[in-house]
Structure formats: structure tokens, C-alpha cells
């Protein structure tokens, strides 16, 4: 089935730096979601996007639904150690009904 | 956040055991999901229940048997599993409306099959 290309696979940054990650698809999506997963826990929803071009913030996090409806990015500003974790994008294809497609995740490490 | 709870959090079982995973959602949602998460692989959707009816079953082996007795509870019955079934099993729920679907996850059950 459809797979999302999420990049980068991993990032190692210093505390205070900004972070950017993105997901791309070959098909059109109706919904883009960004989740964060801590070790041993389930993914926690960070931001949900429902309209092309939509730009939404949640504290230091900002995500955008690409105009082409085939991509999305997540930015984290002024990173802190607790931002460490795996960030997943997920999207709902136009024709997929209830199914969400997930990216493979971006492992973020923040050095104090 | 305790919107979706899962028990047990950890489970170790032999290949001949029978066990069940439980999920409960307190969000008033009408759809529930089981996912399998293995190391270095994307989340794999196993089952989808909408209004307590199974609407999707993604070629999951019959040793996994889901049950959804009502809109708040979801079970995954396990029988004669294999070591490669060891993974984090995640439950999620959502309120299906029109074409939008935002899923909320539980903390998962870490399953180890010996």
C-alpha cells in the first residue's frame, strides 16, 4: 500500500536549535497528523491538519499541510531535552476511508 | 492523558499460552483500531472496528482474534503465537466523521513471545 517518505530518519542536535522534518507522498491526502512517541509509550498526537495550506502551531511546534496535499512538515523551535523521541507523520489518503498511513519516524536526539 | 488505556502494559507468554490484550477508550469515539509496532518498521494496522463491526482485517494470522463488545472496549485474543509476534501492540480510537479521522493511541502492550 501507500507509504509515506519521512525524513530525516534521525537527527542529533544541540539544545536550543530549531528542527525541521517532513513527509511526502505520491498520492493526495485529506489529513496530516504529527505524533510523538516516547520509549515504551504510545504515540501522542501533537498537531492535526485538515486543509491544504493550513499552518498550525502548538507551543514551540509548527506544522503545515502542503498546498499540493502531498506533503507536510513539522518544525520545532528552540529545542529542549524533553523533545527527545520519535516523531511520526501520518496521513489519510483521499480514498482510504478510515485508514491512516504512517511514516517510518524521525528519531530526535537533543544534547544538553 | 488517559483517554485510551491498555492492559497489561507488559506481557511475556509462551507459544502455547492463550492471553488477551484489553483496550478501553473514554473519549466517546465510534471507531477502534489495533496496530502492531515492530522495531524499525512503520506502524502496521491489524484491525479496524467501526460502530462495533469489524471493517478491516489486514491479512492478520488467525492466531490473533479481535473482539469489540461495545464502542468503548476492544480486545485482542492471542493463541499459539510465534516469537516473531513479539512487538508493541497499540490500540487507538477515533470519531469517524465525513472523511476525517484523527486517531488517539493508548500506551501499548509490550508483548514478548518466548
Coordinates of N, CA and C in Angstrom, one line a residue, chain B residues 23-78:
Chain B
X23 N -8.2 -3.0 25.7 CA -8.2 -1.6 25.4 C -9.5 -1.0 25.8
X24 N -9.4 0.2 26.4 CA -10.7 0.9 26.7 C -10.5 2.4 26.4
X25 N -11.5 2.9 25.7 CA -11.4 4.4 25.4 C -12.5 5.1 26.1
X26 N -12.1 6.3 26.6 CA -13.0 7.1 27.4 C -13.3 8.4 26.7
X27 N -13.3 8.4 25.3 CA -13.4 9.6 24.5 C -14.7 9.7 23.8
X28 N -15.6 8.7 23.9 CA -16.8 8.7 23.2 C -16.7 8.5 21.7
X29 N -15.6 7.8 21.3 CA -15.4 7.6 19.9 C -16.2 6.4 19.4
X30 N -16.3 6.3 18.1 CA -17.1 5.2 17.5 C -16.2 4.3 16.7
X31 N -14.9 4.4 16.7 CA -14.0 3.5 15.9 C -12.8 3.2 16.8
X32 N -12.4 1.9 16.7 CA -11.2 1.5 17.4 C -10.3 0.6 16.5
X33 N -9.0 0.6 16.9 CA -8.0 0.0 16.0 C -7.0 -0.8 16.8
X34 N -6.5 -1.8 16.2 CA -5.3 -2.5 16.7 C -4.1 -2.3 15.7
X35 N -3.0 -1.9 16.2 CA -1.8 -1.8 15.4 C -0.7 -2.6 16.1
X36 N 0.3 -3.1 15.2 CA 1.5 -3.7 15.7 C 2.7 -2.8 15.3
X37 N 3.5 -2.6 16.3 CA 4.7 -1.8 16.1 C 6.0 -2.7 16.4
X38 N 6.7 -3.0 15.3 CA 8.0 -3.7 15.5 C 9.1 -2.7 15.3
X39 N 10.2 -3.1 15.8 CA 11.4 -2.2 15.8 C 11.7 -1.9 14.3
X40 N 12.0 -0.6 14.1 CA 12.4 -0.1 12.8 C 11.5 -0.3 11.7
X41 N 10.2 -0.5 12.0 CA 9.2 -0.7 10.9 C 8.0 0.3 11.2
X42 N 7.4 0.8 10.1 CA 6.2 1.6 10.4 C 5.1 0.9 11.1
X43 N 4.2 1.6 11.7 CA 3.1 1.0 12.3 C 2.3 0.2 11.3
X44 N 1.9 -1.0 11.8 CA 1.1 -1.9 10.9 C -0.3 -2.0 11.4
X45 N -1.3 -1.6 10.6 CA -2.7 -1.7 11.0 C -3.1 -3.1 10.9
X46 N -3.7 -3.6 12.0 CA -4.2 -5.0 12.1 C -5.7 -5.1 11.9
X47 N -6.4 -4.4 12.7 CA -7.9 -4.5 12.6 C -8.5 -3.1 12.9
X48 N -9.7 -2.9 12.3 CA -10.4 -1.7 12.5 C -11.9 -2.1 12.8
X49 N -12.4 -1.5 13.8 CA -13.8 -1.6 14.2 C -14.5 -0.3 14.1
X50 N -15.6 -0.2 13.4 CA -16.4 1.0 13.4 C -17.8 0.6 13.8
X51 N -18.3 1.3 14.8 CA -19.6 1.0 15.4 C -19.7 -0.5 15.8
X52 N -18.6 -1.0 16.3 CA -18.5 -2.3 16.9 C -18.5 -3.4 15.8
X53 N -18.5 -3.0 14.5 CA -18.3 -4.0 13.5 C -16.9 -4.0 12.9
X54 N -16.4 -5.1 12.6 CA -15.0 -5.2 12.0 C -15.1 -4.7 10.6
X55 N -14.4 -3.7 10.2 CA -14.5 -3.2 8.9 C -13.2 -3.4 8.1
X56 N -12.2 -3.8 8.8 CA -10.9 -4.0 8.1 C -10.1 -5.1 8.9
X57 N -9.5 -6.0 8.1 CA -8.7 -7.1 8.7 C -7.6 -7.3 7.7
X58 N -6.4 -6.8 8.0 CA -5.3 -6.7 7.1 C -4.5 -8.0 7.0
X59 N -5.1 -9.1 6.6 CA -4.4 -10.3 6.4 C -3.6 -10.7 7.7
X60 N -4.2 -10.5 8.8 CA -3.6 -10.9 10.1 C -3.8 -12.4 10.3
X61 N -2.7 -13.1 10.8 CA -2.9 -14.5 11.0 C -4.0 -14.8 12.0
X62 N -4.6 -16.0 11.9 CA -5.8 -16.3 12.8 C -5.4 -16.5 14.2
X63 N -4.1 -16.5 14.5 CA -3.7 -16.7 16.0 C -4.0 -15.3 16.7
X64 N -4.3 -14.3 16.0 CA -4.8 -13.0 16.5 C -6.3 -12.9 16.3
X65 N -7.1 -12.8 17.4 CA -8.5 -12.7 17.2 C -9.1 -11.5 17.9
X66 N -9.6 -10.5 17.2 CA -10.1 -9.3 17.9 C -11.6 -9.5 18.3
X67 N -11.9 -8.7 19.3 CA -13.3 -8.7 19.8 C -13.7 -7.3 20.2
X68 N -14.8 -6.8 19.8 CA -15.3 -5.5 20.2 C -16.7 -5.5 20.7
X69 N -16.8 -5.8 22.0 CA -18.2 -6.0 22.6 C -19.0 -4.7 22.6
X70 N -18.4 -3.6 22.7 CA -19.1 -2.3 22.6 C -18.2 -1.2 22.2
X71 N -18.6 0.0 22.0 CA -17.8 1.1 21.4 C -16.7 1.5 22.3
X72 N -16.7 1.1 23.5 CA -15.6 1.6 24.4 C -14.5 0.6 24.7
X73 N -14.8 -0.7 24.3 CA -13.8 -1.8 24.7 C -13.4 -2.5 23.4
X74 N -12.2 -2.9 23.4 CA -11.6 -3.7 22.3 C -10.6 -4.7 22.9
X75 N -10.7 -5.9 22.5 CA -9.8 -7.0 22.9 C -9.0 -7.6 21.8
X76 N -7.8 -8.1 22.1 CA -7.1 -8.9 21.1 C -6.7 -10.2 21.8
X77 N -7.3 -11.3 21.3 CA -7.1 -12.6 21.9 C -5.9 -13.2 21.2
X78 N -5.0 -13.8 22.0 CA -3.8 -14.3 21.4 C -3.7 -15.8 21.7

